[in-house]
mmCIF file of C-alpha atoms and ligand atoms in Angstrom:
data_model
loop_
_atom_site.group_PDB
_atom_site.id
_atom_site.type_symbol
_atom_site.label_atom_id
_atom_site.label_comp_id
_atom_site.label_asym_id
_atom_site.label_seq_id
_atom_site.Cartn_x
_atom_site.Cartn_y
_atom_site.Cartn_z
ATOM 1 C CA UNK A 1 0.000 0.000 0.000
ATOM 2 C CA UNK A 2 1.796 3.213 -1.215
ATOM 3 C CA UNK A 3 0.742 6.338 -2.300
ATOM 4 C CA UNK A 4 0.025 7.687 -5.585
ATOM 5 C CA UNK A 5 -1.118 10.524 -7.535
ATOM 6 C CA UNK A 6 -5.020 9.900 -8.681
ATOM 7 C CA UNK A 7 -5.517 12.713 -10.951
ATOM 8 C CA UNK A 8 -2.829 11.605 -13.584
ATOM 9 C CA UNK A 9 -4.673 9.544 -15.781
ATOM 10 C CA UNK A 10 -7.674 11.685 -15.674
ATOM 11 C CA UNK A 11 -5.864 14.996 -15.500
ATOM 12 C CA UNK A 12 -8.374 16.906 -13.451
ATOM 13 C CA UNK A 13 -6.984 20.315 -12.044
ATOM 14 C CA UNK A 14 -8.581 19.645 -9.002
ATOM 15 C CA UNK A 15 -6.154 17.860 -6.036
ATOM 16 C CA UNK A 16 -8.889 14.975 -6.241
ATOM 17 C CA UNK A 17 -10.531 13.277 -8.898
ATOM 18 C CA UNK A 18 -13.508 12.276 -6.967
ATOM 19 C CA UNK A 19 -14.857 15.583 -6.302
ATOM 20 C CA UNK A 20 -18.823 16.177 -6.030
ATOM 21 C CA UNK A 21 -20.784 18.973 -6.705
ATOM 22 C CA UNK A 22 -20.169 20.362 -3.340
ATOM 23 C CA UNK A 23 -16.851 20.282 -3.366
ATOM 24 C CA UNK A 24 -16.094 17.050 -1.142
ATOM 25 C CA UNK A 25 -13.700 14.475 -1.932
ATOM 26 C CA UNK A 26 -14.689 11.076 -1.779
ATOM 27 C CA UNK A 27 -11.401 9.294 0.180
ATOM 28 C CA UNK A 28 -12.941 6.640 2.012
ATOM 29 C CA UNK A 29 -15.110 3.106 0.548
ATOM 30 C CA UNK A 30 -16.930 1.281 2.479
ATOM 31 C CA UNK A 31 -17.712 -1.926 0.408
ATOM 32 C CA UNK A 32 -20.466 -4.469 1.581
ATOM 33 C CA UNK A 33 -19.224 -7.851 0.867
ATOM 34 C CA UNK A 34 -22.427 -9.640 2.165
ATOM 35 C CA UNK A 35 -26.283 -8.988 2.333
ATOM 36 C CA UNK A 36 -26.386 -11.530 4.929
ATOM 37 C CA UNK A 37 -26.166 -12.044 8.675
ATOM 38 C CA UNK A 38 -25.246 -14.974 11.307
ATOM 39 C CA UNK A 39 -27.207 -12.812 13.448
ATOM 40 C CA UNK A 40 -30.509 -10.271 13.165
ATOM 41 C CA UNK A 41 -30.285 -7.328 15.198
ATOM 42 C CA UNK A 42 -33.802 -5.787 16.102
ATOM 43 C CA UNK A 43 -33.023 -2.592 14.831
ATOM 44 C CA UNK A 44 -31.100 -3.857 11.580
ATOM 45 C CA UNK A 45 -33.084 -6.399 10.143
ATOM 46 C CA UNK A 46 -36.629 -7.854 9.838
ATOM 47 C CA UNK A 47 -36.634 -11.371 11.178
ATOM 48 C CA UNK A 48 -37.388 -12.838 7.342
ATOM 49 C CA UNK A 49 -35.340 -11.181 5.146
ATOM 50 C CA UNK A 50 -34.581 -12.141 1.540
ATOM 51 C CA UNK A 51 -30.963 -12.467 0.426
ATOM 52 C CA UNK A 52 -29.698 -11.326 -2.835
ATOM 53 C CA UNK A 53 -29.119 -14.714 -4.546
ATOM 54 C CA UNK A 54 -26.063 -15.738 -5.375
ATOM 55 C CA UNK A 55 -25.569 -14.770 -9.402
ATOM 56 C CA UNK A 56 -26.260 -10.923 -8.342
ATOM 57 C CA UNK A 57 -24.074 -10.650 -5.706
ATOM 58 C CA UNK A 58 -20.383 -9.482 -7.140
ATOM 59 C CA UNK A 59 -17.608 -11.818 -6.706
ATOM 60 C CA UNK A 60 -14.737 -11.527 -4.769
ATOM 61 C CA UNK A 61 -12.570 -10.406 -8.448
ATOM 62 C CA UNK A 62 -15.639 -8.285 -9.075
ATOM 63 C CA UNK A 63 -15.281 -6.332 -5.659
ATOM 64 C CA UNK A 64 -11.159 -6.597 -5.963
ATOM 65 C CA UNK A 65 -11.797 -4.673 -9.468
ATOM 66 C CA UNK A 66 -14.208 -1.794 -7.606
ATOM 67 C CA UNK A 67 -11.663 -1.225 -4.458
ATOM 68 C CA UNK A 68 -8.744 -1.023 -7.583
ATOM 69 C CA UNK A 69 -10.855 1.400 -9.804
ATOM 70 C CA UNK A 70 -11.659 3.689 -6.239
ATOM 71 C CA UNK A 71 -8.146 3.794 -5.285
ATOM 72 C CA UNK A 72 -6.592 4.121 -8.469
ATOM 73 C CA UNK A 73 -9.051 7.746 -8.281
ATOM 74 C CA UNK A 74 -7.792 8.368 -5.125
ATOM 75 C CA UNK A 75 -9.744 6.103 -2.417
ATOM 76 C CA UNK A 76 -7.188 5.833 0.687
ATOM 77 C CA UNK A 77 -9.378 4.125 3.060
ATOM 78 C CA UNK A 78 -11.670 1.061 2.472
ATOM 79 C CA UNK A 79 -14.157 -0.900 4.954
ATOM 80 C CA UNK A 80 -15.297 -4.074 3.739
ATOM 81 C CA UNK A 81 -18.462 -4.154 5.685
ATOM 82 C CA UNK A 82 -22.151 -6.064 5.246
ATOM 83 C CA UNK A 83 -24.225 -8.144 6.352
ATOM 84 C CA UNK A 84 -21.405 -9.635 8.188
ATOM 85 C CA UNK A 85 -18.298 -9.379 6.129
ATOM 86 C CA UNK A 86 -17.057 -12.518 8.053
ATOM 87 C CA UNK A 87 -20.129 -14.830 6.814
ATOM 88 C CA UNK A 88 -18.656 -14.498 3.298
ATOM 89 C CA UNK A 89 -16.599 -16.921 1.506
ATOM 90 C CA UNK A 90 -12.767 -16.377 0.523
ATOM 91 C CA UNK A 91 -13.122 -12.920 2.922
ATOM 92 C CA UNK A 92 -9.284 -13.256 3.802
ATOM 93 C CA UNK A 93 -8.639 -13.783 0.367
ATOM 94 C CA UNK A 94 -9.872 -10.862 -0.479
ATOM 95 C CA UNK A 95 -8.493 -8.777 1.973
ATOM 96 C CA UNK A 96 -5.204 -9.855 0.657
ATOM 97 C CA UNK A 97 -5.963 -8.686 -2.859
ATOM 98 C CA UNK A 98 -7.431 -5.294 -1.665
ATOM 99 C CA UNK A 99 -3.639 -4.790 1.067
ATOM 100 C CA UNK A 100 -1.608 -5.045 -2.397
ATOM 101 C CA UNK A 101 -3.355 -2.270 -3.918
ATOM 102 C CA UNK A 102 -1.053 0.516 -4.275
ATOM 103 C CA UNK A 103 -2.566 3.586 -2.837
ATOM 104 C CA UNK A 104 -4.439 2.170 -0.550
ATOM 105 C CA UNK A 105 -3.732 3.652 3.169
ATOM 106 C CA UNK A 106 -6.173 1.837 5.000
ATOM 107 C CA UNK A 107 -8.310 -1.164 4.748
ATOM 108 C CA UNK A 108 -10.841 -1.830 7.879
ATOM 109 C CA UNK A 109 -13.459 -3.981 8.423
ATOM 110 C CA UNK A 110 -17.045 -3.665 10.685
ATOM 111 C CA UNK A 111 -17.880 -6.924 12.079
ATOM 112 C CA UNK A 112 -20.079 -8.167 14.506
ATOM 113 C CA UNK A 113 -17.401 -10.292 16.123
ATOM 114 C CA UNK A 114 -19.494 -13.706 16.247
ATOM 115 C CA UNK A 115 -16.288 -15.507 13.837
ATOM 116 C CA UNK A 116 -13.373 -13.216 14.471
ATOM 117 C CA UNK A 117 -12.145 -15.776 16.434
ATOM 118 C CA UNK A 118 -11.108 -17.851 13.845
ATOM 119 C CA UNK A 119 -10.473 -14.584 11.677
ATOM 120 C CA UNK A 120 -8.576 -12.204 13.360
ATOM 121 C CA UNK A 121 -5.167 -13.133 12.880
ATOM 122 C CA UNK A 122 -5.248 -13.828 9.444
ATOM 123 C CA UNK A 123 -6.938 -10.601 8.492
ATOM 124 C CA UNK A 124 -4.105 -8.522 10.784
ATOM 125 C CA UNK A 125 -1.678 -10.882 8.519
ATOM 126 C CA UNK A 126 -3.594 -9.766 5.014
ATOM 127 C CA UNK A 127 -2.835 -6.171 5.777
ATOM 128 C CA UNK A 128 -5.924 -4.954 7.776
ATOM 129 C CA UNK A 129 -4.642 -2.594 10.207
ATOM 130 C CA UNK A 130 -7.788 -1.059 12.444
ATOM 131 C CA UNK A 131 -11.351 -3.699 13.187
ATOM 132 C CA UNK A 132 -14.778 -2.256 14.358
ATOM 133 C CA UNK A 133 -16.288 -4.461 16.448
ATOM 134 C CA UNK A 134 -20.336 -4.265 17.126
ATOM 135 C CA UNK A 135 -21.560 -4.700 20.451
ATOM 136 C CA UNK A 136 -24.928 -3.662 21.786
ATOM 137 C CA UNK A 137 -25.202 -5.307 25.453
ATOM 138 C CA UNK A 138 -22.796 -6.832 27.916
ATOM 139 C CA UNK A 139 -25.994 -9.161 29.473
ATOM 140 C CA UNK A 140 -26.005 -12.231 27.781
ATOM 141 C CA UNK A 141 -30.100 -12.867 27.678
ATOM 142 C CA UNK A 142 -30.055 -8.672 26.853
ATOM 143 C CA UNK A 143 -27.411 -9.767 24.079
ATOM 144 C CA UNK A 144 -29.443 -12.723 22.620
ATOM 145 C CA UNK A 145 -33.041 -10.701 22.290
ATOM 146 C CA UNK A 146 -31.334 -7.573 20.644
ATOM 147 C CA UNK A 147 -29.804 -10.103 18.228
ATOM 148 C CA UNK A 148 -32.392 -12.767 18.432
ATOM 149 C CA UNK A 149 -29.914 -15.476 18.587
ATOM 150 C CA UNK A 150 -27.076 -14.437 19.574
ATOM 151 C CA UNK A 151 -24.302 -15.894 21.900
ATOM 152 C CA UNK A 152 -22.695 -13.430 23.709
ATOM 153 C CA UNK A 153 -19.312 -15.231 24.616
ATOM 154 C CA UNK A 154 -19.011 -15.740 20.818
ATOM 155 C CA UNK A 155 -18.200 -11.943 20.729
ATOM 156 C CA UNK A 156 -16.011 -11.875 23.618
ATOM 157 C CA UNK A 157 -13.988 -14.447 22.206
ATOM 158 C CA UNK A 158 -13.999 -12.491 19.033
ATOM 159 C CA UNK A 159 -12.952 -8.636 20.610
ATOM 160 C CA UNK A 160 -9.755 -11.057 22.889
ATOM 161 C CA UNK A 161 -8.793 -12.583 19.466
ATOM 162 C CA UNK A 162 -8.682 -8.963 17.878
ATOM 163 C CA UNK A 163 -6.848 -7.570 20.859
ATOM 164 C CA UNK A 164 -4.205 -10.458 20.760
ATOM 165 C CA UNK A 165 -3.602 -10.172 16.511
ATOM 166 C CA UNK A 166 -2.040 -6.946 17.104
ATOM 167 C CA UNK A 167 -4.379 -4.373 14.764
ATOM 168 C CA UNK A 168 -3.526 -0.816 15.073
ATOM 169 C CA UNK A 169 -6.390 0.145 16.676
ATOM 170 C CA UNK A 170 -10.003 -1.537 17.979
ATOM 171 C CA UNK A 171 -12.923 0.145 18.474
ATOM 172 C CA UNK A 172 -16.086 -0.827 19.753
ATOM 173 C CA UNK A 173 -19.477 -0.307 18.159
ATOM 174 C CA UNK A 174 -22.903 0.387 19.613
ATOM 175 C CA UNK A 175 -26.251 1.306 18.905
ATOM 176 C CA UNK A 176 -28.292 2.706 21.966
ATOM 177 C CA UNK A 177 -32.106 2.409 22.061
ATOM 178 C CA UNK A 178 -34.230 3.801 24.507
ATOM 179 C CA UNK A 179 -35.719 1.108 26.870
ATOM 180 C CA UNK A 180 -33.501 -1.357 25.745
ATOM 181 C CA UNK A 181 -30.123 -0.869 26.546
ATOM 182 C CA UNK A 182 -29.581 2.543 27.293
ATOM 183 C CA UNK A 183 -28.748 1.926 30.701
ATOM 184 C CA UNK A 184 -25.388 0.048 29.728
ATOM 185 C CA UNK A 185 -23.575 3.117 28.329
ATOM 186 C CA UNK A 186 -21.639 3.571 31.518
ATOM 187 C CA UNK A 187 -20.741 -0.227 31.817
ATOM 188 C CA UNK A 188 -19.998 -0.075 27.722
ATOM 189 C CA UNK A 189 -17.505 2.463 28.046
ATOM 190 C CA UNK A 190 -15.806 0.720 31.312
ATOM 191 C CA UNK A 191 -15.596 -2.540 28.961
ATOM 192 C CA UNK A 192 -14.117 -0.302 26.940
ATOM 193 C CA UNK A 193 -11.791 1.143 28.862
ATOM 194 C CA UNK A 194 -10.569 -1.914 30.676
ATOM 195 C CA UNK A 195 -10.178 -3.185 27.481
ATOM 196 C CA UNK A 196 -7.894 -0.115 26.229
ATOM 197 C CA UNK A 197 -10.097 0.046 23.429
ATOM 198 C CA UNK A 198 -12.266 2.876 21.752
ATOM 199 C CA UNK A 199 -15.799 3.114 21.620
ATOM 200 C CA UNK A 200 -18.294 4.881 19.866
ATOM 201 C CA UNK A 201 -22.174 5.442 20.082
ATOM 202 C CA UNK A 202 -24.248 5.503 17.305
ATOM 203 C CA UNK A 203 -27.594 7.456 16.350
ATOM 204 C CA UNK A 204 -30.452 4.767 15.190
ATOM 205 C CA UNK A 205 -31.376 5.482 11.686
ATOM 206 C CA UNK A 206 -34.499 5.181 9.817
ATOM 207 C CA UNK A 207 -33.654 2.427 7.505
ATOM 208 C CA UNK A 208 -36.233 -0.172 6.370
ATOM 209 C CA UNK A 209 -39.346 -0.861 8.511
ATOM 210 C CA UNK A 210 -39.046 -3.607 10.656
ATOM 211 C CA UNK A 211 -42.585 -5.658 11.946
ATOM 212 C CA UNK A 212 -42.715 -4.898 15.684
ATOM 213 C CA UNK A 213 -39.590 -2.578 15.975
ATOM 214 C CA UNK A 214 -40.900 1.186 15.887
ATOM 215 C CA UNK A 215 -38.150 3.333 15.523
ATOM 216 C CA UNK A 216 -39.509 6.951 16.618
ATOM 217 C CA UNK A 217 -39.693 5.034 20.462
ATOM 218 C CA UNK A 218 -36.310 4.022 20.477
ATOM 219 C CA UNK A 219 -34.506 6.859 19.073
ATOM 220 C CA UNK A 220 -32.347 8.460 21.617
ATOM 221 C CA UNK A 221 -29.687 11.184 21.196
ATOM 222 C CA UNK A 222 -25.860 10.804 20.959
ATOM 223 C CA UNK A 223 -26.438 14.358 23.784
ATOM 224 C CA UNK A 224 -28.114 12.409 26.759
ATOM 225 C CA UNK A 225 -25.281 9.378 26.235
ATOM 226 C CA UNK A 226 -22.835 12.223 26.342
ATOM 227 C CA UNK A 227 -24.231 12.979 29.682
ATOM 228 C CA UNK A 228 -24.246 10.259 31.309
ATOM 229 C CA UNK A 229 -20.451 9.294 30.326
ATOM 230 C CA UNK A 230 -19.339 12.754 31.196
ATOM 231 C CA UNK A 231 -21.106 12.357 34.719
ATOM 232 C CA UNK A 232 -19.128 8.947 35.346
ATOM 233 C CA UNK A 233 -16.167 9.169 33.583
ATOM 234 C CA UNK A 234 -14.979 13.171 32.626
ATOM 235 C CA UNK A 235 -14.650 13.957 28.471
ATOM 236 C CA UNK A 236 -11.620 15.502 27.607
ATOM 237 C CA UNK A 237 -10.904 17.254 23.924
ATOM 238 C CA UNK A 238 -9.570 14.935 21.608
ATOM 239 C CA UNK A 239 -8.056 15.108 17.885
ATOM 240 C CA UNK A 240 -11.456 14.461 15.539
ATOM 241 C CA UNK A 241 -10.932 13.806 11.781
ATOM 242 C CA UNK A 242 -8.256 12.780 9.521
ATOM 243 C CA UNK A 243 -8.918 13.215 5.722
ATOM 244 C CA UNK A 244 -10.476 9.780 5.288
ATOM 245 C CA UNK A 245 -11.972 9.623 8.941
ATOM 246 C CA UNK A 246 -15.290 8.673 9.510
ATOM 247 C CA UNK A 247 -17.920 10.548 10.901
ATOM 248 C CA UNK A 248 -17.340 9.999 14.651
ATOM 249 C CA UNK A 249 -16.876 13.073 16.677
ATOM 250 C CA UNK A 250 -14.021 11.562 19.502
ATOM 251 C CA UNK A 251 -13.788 12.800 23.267
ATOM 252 C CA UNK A 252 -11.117 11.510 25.569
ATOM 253 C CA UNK A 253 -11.815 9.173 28.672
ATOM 254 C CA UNK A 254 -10.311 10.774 31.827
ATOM 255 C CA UNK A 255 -7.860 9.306 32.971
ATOM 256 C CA UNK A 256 -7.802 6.247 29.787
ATOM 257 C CA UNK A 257 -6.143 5.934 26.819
ATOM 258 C CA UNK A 258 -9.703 4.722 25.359
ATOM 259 C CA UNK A 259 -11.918 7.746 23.475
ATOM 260 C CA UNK A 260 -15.458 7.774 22.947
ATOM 261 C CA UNK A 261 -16.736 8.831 19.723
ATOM 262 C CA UNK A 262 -20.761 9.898 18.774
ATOM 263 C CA UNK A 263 -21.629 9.423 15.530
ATOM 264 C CA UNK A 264 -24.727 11.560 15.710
ATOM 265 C CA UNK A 265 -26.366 11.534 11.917
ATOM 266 C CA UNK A 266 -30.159 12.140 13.592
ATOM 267 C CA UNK A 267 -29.286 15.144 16.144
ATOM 268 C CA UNK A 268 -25.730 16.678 14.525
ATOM 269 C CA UNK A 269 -26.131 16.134 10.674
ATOM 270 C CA UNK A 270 -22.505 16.037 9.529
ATOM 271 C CA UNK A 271 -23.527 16.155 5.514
ATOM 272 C CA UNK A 272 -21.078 19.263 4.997
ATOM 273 C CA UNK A 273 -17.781 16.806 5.695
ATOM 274 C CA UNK A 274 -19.184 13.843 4.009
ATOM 275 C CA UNK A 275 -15.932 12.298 2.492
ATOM 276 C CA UNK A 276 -17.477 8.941 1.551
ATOM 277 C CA UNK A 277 -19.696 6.649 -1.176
ATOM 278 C CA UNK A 278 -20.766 3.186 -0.477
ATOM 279 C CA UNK A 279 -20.814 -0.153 -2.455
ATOM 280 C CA UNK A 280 -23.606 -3.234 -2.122
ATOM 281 C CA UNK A 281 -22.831 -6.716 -2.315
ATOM 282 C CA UNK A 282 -24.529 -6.678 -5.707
ATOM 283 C CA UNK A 283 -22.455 -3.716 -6.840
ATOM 284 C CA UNK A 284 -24.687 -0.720 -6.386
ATOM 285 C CA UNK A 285 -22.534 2.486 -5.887
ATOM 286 C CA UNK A 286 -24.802 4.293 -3.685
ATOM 287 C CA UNK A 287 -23.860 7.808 -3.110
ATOM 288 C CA UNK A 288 -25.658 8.858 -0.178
ATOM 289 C CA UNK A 289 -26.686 6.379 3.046
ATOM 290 C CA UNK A 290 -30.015 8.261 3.198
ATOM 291 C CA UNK A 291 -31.119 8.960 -0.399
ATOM 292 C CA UNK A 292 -31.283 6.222 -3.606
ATOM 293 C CA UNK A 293 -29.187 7.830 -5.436
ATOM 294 C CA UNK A 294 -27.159 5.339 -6.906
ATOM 295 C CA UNK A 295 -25.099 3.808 -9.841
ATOM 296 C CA UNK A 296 -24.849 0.098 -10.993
ATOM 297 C CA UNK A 297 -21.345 -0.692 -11.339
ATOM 298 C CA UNK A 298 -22.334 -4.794 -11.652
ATOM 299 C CA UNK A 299 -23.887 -3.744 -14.806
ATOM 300 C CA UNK A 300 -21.036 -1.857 -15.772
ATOM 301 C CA UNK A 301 -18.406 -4.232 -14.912
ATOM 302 C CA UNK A 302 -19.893 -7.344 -16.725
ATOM 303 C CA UNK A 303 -20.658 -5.315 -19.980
ATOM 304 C CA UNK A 304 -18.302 -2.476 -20.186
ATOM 305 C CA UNK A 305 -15.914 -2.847 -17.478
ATOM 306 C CA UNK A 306 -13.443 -0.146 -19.750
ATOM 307 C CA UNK A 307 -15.648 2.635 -18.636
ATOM 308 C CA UNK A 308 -15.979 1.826 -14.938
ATOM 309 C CA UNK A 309 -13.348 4.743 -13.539
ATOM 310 C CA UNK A 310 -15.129 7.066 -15.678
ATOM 311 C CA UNK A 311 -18.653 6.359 -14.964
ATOM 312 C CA UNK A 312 -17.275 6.506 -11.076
ATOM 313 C CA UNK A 313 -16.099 9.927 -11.549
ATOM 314 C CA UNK A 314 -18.997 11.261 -13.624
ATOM 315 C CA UNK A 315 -21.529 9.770 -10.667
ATOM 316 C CA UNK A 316 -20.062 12.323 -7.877
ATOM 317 C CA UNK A 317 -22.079 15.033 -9.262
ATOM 318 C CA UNK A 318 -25.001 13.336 -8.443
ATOM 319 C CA UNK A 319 -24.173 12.954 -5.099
ATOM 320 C CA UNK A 320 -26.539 14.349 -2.395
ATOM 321 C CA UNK A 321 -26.068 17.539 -0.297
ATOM 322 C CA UNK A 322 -27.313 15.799 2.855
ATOM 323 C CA UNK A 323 -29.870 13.647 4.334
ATOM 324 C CA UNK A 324 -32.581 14.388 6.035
ATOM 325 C CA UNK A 325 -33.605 11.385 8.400
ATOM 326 C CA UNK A 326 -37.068 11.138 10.235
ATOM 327 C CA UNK A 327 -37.359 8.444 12.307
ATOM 328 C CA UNK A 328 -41.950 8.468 12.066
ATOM 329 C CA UNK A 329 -40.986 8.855 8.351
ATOM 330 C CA UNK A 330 -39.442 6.012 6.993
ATOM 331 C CA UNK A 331 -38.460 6.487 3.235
ATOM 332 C CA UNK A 332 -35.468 4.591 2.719
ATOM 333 C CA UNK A 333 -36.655 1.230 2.615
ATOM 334 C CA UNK A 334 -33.563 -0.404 2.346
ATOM 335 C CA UNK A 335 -32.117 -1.948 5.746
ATOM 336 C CA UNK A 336 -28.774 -1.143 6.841
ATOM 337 C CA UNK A 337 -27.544 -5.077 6.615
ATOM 338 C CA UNK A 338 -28.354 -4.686 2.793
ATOM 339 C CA UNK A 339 -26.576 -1.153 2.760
ATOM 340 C CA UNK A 340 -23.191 -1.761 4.109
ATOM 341 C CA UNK A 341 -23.105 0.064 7.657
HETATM 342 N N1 LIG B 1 -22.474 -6.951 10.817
HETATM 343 C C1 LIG B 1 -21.465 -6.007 11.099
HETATM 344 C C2 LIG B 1 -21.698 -5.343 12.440
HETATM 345 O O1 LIG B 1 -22.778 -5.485 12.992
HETATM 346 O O2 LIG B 1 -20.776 -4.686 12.907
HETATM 347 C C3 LIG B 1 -21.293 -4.950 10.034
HETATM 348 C C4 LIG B 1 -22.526 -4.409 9.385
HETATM 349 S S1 LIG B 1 -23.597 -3.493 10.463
HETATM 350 C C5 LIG B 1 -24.862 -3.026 9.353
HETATM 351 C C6 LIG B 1 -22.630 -2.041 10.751
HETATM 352 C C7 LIG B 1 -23.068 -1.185 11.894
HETATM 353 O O3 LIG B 1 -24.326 -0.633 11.588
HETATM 354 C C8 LIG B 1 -23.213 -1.907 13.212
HETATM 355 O O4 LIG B 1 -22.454 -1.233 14.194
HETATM 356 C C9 LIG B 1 -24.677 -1.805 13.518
HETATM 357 O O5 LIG B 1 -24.940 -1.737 14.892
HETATM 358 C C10 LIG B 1 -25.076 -0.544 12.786
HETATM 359 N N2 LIG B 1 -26.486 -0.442 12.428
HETATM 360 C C11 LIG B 1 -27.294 -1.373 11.902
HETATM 361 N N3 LIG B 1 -28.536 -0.882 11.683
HETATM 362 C C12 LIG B 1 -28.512 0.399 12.091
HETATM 363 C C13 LIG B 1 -29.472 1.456 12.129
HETATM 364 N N4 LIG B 1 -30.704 1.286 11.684
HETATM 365 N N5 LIG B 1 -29.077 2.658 12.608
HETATM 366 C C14 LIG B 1 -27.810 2.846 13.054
HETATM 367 N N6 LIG B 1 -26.861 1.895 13.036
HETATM 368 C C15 LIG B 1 -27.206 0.680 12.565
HETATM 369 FE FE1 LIG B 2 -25.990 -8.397 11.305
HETATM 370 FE FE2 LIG B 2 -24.523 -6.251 11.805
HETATM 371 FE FE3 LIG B 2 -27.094 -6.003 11.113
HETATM 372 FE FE4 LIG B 2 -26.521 -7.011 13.474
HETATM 373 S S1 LIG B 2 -26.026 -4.942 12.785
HETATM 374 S S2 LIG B 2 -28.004 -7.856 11.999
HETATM 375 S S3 LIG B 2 -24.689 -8.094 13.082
HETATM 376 S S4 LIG B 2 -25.488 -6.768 9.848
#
């Protein structure tokens, strides 16, 4: 992974190729691998989904092609993501073909932990340098309801086999909902801490309805977590973005080496420093998490796979100015599982 200049081979005058219409670079991937799940989240999924089958999901060249063609226009960061990334066949393989790619500064993964395991070390051997790990609940019937099956030790196992494979940096992952598990966010962060690990706190989003789940009654703000970790604990300033950063705002733990981050996309709409594009398992570019706007690079790459940089560049200036999430008003039907969180 070493740098290179993007804009020679499309000589743009701008610094970046990817440039929208708003003038933000797009620097950082985030490439769904998988539509599917070894578990089902209450607040991610319905509990019958259907799966993209198999012919229209991309393979593993397909998606080595789309991370090349992104970093080749100037891409530094990538997150495979899903579904769980970790549920899909010939993952480490592909990891391996995405660390080669010259360019590339960064490649991260979001997983829910459940088989990292078995997968830790040889990801931190393919080149992955920094792991998000997802966990909603440290009560292990709490655990199992939020994810409707899931074991809780799996994930444990998981976040001591990350911490042993020697990644860069670990961060936890969780989603707060009101009545459910909001009264963990103390004993999350102390996980966290003992753990030396980061942890961040994210906003629910209104993305696909799911039967019994009504997410205007769970929605709680990243402010009144804030709270209750600045009561316990004491926030400190800490350094926020780099260039191809996501869109966590970071605090420092008193007294830790762990930060807390709240990624806040319902109550602090961070649109204006949007540095980032997303890609489905079956190869939809989408441009914004919270509009359709969108561009089917499958298509492109099974009949006119020449063209794909250029149709990549040409699709920024259809990227959205912003989102506008209501959680009573749910308009993006697509769940975040089939988005790539
Ligand atoms: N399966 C992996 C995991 O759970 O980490 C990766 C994919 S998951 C879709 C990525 C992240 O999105 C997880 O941290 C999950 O909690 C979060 N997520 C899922 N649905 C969400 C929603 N509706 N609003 C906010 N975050 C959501
Ligand atoms: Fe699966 Fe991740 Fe969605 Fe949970 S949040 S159902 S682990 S994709």
């Amino acid at each position: 992974m070493t740098p290179m200049n993007p804009t020679e081979e499309f000589g743009h005058d701008s610094d970046y190729v990817l440039t929208d219409s708003f003038d933000r670079q797009v620097r950082y991937l985030r490439l769904s691998v998988t539509d599917r799940c070894n578990l089902r989240c209450t607040y991610c999924m319905a509990e019958n989904m259907t799966f993209l089958p198999k012919s229209k999901v991309l393979s593993l060249e397909e998606m080595t092609l789309v991370g090349k063609a992104f970093v080749e226009l100037g891409v530094e960061k990538i997150r495979l993501t899903g579904g769980e990334p970790l549920v899909r066949n010939g993952i480490v393989e592909l990891a391996q073909q995405l660390g080669k790619l010259d360019g590339l500064r960064e490649l991260v993964m979001t997983s829910n932990g459940v088989l990292l395991d078995k997968f830790a070390q040889p990801l931190r051997d393919a080149g992955m340098s920094r792991i998000n790990i997802s966990i909603d609940s440290l009560k292990e019937d709490r655990f199992k309801a939020l994810t409707r099956f899931g074991n809780l030790g799996d994930v444990m196992r998981g976040i001591d086999a990350a911490c042993n494979a020697g990644f860069d940096k670990i961060k936890l992952n969780a989603v707060v909902l009101k009545g459910t598990n909001d009264d963990e966010v103390v004993d999350l962060v102390q996980f966290a801490v003992d753990k030396g690990l980061d942890i961040s706190f994210i906003e629910e989003m209104p993305l696909g309805e799911i039967d019994g789940h009504i997410r205007s009654e769970t929605a709680i703000e990243s402010r009144s977590i804030r709270e209750q970790i600045e009561d316990r604990f004491g926030l400190e300033a800490s350094d926020n973005h780099d260039r191809a950063g996501g869109p966590s705002k970071y605090m420092r733990i008193a007294n830790s080496s762990s930060r807390v981050g709240f990624i806040s996309p319902m109550s602090d709409n961070f649109c204006a420093s949007c540095n980032r594009v997303r890609v489905t398992a079956e190869g939809l570019l989408l441009l914004c998490l919270g509009n359709e706007h969108s561009l089917d690079l499958r298509e492109i790459i099974r009949n006119q796979p020449a063209s794909l940089k250029q149709a990549i560049v040409d699709s920024m200036q259809r990227k959205p100015e912003r989102h506008y999430f209501d959680p009573k008003d749910i308009t993006i039907t697509r769940h975040m599982s089939a988005t790539g969180g």
